[in-house]
Tab-separated table of C-alpha atoms in Angstrom:
chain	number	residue	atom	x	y	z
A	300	UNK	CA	0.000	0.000	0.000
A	301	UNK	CA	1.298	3.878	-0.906
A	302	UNK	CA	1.473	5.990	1.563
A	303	UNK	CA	-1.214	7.982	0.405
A	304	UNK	CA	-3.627	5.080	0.794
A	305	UNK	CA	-2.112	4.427	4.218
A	306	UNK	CA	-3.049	8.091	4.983
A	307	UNK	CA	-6.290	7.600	3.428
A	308	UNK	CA	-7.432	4.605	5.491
A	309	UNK	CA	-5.892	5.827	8.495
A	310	UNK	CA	-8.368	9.280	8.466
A	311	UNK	CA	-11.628	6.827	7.790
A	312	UNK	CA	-10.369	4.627	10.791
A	313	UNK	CA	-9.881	7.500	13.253
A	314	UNK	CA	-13.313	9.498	11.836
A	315	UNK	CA	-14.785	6.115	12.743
A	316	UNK	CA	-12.946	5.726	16.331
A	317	UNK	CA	-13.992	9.532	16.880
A	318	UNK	CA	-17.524	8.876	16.025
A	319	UNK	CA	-17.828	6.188	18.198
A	320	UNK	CA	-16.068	7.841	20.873
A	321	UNK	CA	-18.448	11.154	20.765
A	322	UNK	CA	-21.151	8.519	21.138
A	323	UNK	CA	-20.441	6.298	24.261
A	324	UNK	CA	-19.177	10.277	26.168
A	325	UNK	CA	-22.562	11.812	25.471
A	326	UNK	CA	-24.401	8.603	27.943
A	327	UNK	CA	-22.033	9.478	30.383
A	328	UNK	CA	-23.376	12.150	32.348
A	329	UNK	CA	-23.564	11.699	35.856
A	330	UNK	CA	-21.127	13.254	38.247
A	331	UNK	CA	-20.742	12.382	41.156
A	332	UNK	CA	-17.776	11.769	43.847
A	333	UNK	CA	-16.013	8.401	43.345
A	334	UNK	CA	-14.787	6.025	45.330
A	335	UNK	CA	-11.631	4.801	43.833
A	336	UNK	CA	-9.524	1.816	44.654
A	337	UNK	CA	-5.690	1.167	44.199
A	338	UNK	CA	-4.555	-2.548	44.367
A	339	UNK	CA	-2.190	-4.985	43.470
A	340	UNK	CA	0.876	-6.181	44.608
A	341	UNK	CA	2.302	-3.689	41.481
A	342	UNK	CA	4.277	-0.354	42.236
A	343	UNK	CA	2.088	2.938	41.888
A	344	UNK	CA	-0.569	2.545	44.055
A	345	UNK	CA	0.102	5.562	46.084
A	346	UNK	CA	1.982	7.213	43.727
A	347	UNK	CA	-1.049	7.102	41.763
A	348	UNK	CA	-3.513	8.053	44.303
A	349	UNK	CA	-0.727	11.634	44.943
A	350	UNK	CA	-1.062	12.487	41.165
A	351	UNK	CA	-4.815	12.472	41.767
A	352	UNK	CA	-4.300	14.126	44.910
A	353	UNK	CA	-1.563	16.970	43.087
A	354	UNK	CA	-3.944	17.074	40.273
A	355	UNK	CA	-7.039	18.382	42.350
A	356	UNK	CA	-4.637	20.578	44.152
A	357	UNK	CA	-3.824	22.001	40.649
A	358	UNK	CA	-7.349	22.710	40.066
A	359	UNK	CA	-7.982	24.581	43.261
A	360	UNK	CA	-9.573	21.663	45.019
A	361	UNK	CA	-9.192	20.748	48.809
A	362	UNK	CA	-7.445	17.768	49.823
A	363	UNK	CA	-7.392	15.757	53.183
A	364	UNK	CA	-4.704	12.826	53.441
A	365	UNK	CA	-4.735	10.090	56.237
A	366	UNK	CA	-1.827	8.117	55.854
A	367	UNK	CA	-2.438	4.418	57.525
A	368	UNK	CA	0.388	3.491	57.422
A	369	UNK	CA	3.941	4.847	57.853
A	370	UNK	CA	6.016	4.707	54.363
A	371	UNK	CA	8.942	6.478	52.551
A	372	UNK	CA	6.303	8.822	50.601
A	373	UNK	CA	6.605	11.694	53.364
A	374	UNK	CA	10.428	13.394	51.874
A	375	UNK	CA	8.977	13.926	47.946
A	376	UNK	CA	5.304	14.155	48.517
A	377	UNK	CA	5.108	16.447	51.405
A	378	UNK	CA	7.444	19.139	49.914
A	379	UNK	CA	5.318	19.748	47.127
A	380	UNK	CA	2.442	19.677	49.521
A	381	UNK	CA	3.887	22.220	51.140
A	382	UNK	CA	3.093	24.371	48.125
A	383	UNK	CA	-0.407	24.168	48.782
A	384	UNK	CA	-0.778	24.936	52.632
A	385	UNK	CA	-4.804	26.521	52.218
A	386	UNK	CA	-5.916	22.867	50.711
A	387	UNK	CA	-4.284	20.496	52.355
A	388	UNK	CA	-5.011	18.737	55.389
A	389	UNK	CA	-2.623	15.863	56.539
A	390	UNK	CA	-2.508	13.521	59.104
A	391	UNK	CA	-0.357	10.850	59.594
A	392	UNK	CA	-1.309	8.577	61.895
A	393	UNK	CA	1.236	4.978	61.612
A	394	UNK	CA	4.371	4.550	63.715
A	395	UNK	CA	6.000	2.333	61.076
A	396	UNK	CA	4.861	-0.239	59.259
A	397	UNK	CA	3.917	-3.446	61.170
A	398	UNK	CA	6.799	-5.285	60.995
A	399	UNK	CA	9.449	-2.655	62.457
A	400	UNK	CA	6.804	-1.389	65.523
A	401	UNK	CA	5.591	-5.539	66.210
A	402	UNK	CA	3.502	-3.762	68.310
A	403	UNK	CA	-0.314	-4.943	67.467
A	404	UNK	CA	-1.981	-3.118	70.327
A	405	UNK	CA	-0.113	0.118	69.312
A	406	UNK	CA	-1.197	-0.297	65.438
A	407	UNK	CA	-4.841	-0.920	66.315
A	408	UNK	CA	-4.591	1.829	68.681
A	409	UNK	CA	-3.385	3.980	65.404
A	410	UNK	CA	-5.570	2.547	62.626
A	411	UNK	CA	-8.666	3.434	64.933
A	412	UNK	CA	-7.392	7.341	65.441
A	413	UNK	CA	-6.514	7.059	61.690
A	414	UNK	CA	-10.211	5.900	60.719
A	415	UNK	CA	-11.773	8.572	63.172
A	416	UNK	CA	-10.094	11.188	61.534
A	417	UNK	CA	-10.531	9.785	58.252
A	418	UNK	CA	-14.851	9.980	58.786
A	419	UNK	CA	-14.157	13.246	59.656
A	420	UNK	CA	-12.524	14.519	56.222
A	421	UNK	CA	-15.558	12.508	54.669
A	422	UNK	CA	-18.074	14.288	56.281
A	423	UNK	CA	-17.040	17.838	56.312
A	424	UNK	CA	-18.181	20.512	53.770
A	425	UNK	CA	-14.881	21.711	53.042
A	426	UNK	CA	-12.708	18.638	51.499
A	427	UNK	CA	-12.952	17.690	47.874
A	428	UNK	CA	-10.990	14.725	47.759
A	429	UNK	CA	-9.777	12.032	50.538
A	430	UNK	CA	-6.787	9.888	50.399
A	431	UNK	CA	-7.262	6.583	52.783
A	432	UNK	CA	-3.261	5.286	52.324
A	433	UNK	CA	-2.635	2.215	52.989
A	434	UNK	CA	-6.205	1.417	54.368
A	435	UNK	CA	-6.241	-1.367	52.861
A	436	UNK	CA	-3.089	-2.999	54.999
A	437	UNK	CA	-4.287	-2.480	58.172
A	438	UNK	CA	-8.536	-4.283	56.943
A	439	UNK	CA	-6.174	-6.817	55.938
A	440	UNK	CA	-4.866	-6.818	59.502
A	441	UNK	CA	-8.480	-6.920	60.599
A	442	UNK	CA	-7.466	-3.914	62.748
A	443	UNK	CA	-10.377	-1.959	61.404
A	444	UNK	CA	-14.438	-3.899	61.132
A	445	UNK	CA	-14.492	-4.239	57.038
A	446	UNK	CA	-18.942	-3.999	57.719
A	447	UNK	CA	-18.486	-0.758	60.093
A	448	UNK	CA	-15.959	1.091	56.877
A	449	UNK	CA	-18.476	-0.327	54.257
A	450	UNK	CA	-21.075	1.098	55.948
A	451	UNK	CA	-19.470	4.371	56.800
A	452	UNK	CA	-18.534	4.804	53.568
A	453	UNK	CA	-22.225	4.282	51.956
A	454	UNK	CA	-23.589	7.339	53.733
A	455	UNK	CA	-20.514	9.697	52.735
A	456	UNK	CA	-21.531	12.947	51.246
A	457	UNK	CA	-22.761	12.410	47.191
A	458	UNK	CA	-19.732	14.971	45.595
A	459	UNK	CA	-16.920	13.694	47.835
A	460	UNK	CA	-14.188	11.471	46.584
A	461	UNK	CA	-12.311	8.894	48.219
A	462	UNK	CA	-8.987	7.045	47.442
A	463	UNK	CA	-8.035	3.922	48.901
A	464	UNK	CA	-4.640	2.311	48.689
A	465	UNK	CA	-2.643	-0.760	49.179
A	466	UNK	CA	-2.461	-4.498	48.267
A	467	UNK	CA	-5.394	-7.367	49.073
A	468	UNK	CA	-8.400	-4.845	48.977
A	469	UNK	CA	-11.134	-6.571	50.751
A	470	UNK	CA	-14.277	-7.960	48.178
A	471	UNK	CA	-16.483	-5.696	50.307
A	472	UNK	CA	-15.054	-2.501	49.373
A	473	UNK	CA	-14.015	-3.166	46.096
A	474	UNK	CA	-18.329	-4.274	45.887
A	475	UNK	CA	-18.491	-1.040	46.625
A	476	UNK	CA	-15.817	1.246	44.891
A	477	UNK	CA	-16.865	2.984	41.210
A	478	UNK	CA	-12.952	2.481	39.883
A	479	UNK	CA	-10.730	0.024	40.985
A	480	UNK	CA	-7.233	-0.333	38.894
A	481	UNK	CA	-5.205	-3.240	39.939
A	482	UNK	CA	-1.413	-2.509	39.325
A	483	UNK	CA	0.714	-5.912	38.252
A	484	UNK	CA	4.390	-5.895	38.587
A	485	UNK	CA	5.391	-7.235	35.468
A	486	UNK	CA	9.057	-6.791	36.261
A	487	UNK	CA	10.956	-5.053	39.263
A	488	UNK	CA	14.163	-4.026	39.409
A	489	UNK	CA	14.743	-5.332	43.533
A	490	UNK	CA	14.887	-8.580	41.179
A	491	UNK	CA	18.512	-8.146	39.727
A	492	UNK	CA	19.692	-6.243	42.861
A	493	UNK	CA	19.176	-2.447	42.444
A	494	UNK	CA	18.417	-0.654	45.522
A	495	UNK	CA	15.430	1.785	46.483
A	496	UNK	CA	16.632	5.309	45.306
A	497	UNK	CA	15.777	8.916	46.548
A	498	UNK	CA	12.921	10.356	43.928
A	499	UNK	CA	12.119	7.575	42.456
A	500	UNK	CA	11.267	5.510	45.658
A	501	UNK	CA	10.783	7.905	48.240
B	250	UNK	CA	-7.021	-17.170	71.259
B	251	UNK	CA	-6.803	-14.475	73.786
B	252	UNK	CA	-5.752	-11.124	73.019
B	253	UNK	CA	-2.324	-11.550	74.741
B	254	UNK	CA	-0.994	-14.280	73.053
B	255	UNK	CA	-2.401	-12.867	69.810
B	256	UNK	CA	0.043	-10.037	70.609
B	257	UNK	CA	2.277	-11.849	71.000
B	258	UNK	CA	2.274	-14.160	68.439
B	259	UNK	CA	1.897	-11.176	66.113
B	260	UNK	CA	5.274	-9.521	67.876
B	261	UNK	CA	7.095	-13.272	66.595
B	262	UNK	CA	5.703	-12.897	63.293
B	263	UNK	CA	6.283	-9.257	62.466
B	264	UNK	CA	9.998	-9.360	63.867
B	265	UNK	CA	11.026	-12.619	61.723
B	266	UNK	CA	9.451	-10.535	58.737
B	267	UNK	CA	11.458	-7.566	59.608
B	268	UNK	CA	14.509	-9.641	59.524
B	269	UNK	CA	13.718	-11.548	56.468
B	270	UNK	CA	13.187	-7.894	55.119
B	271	UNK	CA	16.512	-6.859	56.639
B	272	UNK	CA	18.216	-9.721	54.836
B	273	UNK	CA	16.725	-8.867	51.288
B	274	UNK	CA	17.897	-4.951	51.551
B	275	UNK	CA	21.067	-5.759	52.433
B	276	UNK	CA	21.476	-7.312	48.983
B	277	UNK	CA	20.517	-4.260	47.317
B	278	UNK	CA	23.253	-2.140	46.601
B	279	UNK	CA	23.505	-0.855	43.373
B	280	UNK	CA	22.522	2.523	42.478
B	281	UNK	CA	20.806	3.528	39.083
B	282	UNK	CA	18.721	5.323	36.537
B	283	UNK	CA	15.939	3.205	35.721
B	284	UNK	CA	13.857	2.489	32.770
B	285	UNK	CA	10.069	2.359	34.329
B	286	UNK	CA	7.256	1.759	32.191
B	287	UNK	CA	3.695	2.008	32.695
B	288	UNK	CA	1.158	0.390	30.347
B	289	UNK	CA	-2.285	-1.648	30.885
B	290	UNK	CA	-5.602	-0.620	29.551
B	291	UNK	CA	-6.422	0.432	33.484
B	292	UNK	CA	-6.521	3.907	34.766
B	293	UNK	CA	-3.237	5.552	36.523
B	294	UNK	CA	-0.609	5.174	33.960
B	295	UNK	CA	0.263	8.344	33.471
B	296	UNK	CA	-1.399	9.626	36.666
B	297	UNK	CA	1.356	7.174	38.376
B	298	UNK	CA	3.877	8.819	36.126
B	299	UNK	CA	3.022	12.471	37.748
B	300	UNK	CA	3.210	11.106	41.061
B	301	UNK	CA	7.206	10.351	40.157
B	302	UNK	CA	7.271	13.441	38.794
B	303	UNK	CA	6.299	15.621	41.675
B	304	UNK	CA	7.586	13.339	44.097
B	305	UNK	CA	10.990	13.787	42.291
B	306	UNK	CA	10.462	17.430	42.041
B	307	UNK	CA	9.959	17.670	45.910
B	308	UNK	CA	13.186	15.906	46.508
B	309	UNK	CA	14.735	18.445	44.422
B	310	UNK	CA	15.408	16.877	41.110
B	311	UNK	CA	15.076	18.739	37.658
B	312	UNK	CA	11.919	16.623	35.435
B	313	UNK	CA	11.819	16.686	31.947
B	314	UNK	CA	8.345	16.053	30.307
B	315	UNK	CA	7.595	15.258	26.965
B	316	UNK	CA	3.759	15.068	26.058
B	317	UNK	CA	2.918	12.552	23.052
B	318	UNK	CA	-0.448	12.959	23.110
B	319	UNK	CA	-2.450	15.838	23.883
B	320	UNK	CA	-4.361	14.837	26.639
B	321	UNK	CA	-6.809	16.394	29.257
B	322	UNK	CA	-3.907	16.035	32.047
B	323	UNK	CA	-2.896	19.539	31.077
B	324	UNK	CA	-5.303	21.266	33.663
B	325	UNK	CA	-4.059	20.245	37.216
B	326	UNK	CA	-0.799	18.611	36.605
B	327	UNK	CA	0.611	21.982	34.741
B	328	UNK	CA	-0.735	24.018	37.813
B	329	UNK	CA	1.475	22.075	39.853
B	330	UNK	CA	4.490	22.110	37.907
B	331	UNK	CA	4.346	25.591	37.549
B	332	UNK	CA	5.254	25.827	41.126
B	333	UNK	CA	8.510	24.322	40.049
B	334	UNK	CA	9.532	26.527	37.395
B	335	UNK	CA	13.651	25.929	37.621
B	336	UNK	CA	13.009	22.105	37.739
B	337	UNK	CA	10.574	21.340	35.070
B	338	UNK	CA	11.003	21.650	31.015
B	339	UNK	CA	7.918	20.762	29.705
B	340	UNK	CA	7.181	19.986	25.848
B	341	UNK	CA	3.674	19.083	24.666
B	342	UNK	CA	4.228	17.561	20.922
B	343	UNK	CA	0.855	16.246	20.245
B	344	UNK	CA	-1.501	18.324	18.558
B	345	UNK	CA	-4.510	15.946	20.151
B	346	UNK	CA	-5.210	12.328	20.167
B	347	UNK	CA	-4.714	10.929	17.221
B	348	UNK	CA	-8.953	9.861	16.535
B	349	UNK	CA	-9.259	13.720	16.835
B	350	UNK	CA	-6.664	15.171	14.149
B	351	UNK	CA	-7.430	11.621	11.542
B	352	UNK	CA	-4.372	13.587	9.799
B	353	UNK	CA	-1.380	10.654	10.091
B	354	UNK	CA	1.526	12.866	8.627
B	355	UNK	CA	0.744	15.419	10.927
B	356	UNK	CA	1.043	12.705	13.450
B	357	UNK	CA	4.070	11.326	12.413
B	358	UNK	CA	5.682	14.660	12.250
B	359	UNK	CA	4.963	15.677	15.796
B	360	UNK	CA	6.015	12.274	16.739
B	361	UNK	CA	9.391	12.536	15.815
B	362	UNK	CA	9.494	16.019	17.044
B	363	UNK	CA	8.899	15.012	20.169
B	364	UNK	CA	11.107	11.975	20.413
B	365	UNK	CA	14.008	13.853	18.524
B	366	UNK	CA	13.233	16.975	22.279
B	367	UNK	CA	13.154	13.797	24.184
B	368	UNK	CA	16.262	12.619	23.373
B	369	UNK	CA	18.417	15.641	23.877
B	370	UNK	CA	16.504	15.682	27.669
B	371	UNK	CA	17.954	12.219	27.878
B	372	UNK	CA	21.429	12.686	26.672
B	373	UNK	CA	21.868	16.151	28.698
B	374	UNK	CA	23.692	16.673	32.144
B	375	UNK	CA	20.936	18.700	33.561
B	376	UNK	CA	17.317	16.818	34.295
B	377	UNK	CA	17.805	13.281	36.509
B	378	UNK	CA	14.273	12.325	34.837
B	379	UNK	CA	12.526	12.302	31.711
B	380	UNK	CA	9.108	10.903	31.189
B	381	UNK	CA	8.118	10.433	28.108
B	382	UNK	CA	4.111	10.285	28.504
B	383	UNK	CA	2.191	7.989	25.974
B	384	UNK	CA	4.770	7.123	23.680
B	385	UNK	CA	3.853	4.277	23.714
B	386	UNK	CA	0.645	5.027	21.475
B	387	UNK	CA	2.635	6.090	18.759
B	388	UNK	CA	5.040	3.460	18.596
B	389	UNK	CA	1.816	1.198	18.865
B	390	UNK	CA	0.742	2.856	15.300
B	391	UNK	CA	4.434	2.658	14.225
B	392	UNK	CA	5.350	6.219	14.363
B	393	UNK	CA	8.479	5.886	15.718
B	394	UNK	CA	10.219	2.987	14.934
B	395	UNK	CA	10.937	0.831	17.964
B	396	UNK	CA	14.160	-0.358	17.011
B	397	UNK	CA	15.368	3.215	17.127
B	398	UNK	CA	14.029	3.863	20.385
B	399	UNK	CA	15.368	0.717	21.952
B	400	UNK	CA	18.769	1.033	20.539
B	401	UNK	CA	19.028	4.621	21.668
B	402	UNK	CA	17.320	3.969	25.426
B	403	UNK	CA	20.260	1.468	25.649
B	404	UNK	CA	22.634	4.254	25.572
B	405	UNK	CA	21.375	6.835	27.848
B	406	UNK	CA	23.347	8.288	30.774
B	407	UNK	CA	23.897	5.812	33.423
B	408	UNK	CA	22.225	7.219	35.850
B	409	UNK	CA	18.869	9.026	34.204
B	410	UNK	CA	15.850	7.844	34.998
B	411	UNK	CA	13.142	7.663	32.221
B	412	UNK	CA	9.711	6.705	32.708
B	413	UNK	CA	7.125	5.324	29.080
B	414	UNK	CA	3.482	5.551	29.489
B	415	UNK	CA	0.784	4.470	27.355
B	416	UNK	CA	-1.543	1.298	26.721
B	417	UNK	CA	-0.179	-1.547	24.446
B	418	UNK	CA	4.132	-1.173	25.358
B	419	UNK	CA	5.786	-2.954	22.962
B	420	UNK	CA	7.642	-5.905	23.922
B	421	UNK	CA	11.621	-5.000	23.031
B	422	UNK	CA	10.862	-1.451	25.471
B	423	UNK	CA	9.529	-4.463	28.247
B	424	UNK	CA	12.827	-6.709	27.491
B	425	UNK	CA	14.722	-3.345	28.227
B	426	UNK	CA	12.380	-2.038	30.841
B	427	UNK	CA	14.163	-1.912	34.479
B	428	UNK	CA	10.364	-1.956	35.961
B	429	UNK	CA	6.950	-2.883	34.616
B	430	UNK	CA	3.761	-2.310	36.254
B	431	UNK	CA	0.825	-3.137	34.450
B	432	UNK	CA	-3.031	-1.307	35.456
B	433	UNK	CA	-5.185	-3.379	35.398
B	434	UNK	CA	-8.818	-2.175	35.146
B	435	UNK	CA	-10.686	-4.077	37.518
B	436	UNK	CA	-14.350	-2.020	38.031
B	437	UNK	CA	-14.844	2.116	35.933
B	438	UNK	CA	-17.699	4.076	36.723
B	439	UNK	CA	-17.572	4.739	32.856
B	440	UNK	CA	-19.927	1.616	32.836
B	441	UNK	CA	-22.500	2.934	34.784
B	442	UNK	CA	-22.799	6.329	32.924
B	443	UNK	CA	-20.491	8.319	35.211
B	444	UNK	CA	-18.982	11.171	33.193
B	445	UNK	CA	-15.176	12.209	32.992
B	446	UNK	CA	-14.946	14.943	36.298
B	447	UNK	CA	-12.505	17.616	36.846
B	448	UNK	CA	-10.346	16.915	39.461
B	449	UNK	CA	-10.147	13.638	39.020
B	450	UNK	CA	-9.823	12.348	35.287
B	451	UNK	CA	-8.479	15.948	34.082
């Protein structure tokens, strides 16, 4: 085939794709706040839920973060929170993660605080957007009621939008959630010896 | 069980994961750039992609961006960079998706634009990251050729990191590929009528 006819076909594809793209948006018209779910044992689960979270905060939304769970995110992520001190509100509410505090008590102690002010984000008039990171480690740790979140979470306000992260979501709240992505790890680099690095990994 | 010798039992199992954990880092010692790519038909590839970004920019690092499809991401993420106006370059190449312009030459030509920008950000001693977001769409339609890519990713600067979005990665960018995740959709509220929503898809 010429070029010209590879031009040719390619236009009457793409008018085609466009067409039935135009189609399928103009159903979708419902907004409403979403309750989103990161999983997978995959890299960029929270790193995906913070370019939701910078993205709002571009477009003048309000932000509230519980973090569940004590990571490496704070050093990149909270400096460019910083840039955004009128809509952000951040609490961080883990010790460690489980394995360096092997303190159960102490975690449960935390995950409850971390829930309580979680509902609290949820329910207030002023925050667009909640982050919940690394919930899903410490439902897995039964350390939080999976029926008491579920049912929190069906009465939150209608425009409000939630973000849960972390590996083995529960079935109950992924029932639940409008958009869950599952990230895979196809291939990681740990694999052939290559430590965690400063901006990439934390 | 009673709650003590759960406790306890928990204590025992977090602290042999903690040294198993311990063990594994220890083996991790080399330092550098990596070749991360993001593909899947799920949500968060280039969202993910962002959070490096900012999370890079935050520790400091100078980002190079090179845009290979107009998308809607403009809005919020470009808000954001702009607060880090000595550590991003930004280049936007596309002139819209490619179902919108149905003008292939056009295509091709910004294509190669943008990859010939992308690899001078590569080869340079000033930015420590360059994503190159959705490239892989347009080496899915063949408008770069992927040999070319491959055989000039393999000589990039030691220790630049570069980071490929976009649906469909071919496989000889995955052979070369330091780290892989894969998004997986699992559940969109597309299905159920739910309309794109600033803040959150744009």
């Amino acid at each position: 085939m010429s070029e010209d006819e590879l031009d040719a076909r390619h236009a009457e594809k793409m008018k085609k794709k466009k067409a039935a793209r135009d189609k399928i948006l103009a159903t979708k018209t419902i907004e409403k706040g979403l309750l989103i779910v990161h999983t997978g044992k995959g890299k960029g689960k929270s790193t995906a839920a913070f370019g939701l979270v910078f993205r709002a905060l571009g477009n003048g939304m309000k932000v509230g973060v519980v973090q569940f769970v004590k990571g490496k995110w704070e050093t990149g992520e909270r400096k460019v929170l910083e840039h955004f001190p009128d809509q952000v509100t951040m609490t961080a509410m883990g010790d460690g993660f489980t394995w360096e505090t092997q303190d159960r008590q102490r975690d449960i102690a935390a995950a409850k605080a971390a829930w309580e002010r979680a509902k609290a984000l949820i329910m207030d008039d002023e925050h667009d957007l909640v982050l919940l990171d690394e919930m899903n480690i410490v439902l897995r740790y039964d350390y939080l009621d999976i029926a008491d979140v579920v049912a929190f979470l069906k009465t939150k306000p209608e425009k409000k939008h939630v973000v849960v992260t972390g590996r083995n979501a529960k079935d109950e709240l992924i029932d639940l959630a409008d958009l869950v992505t599952e990230m895979t790890m196809i291939k990681h680099p740990f694999r052939s010896g290559v430590k965690a690095q400063k901006g990439i990994e934390f």
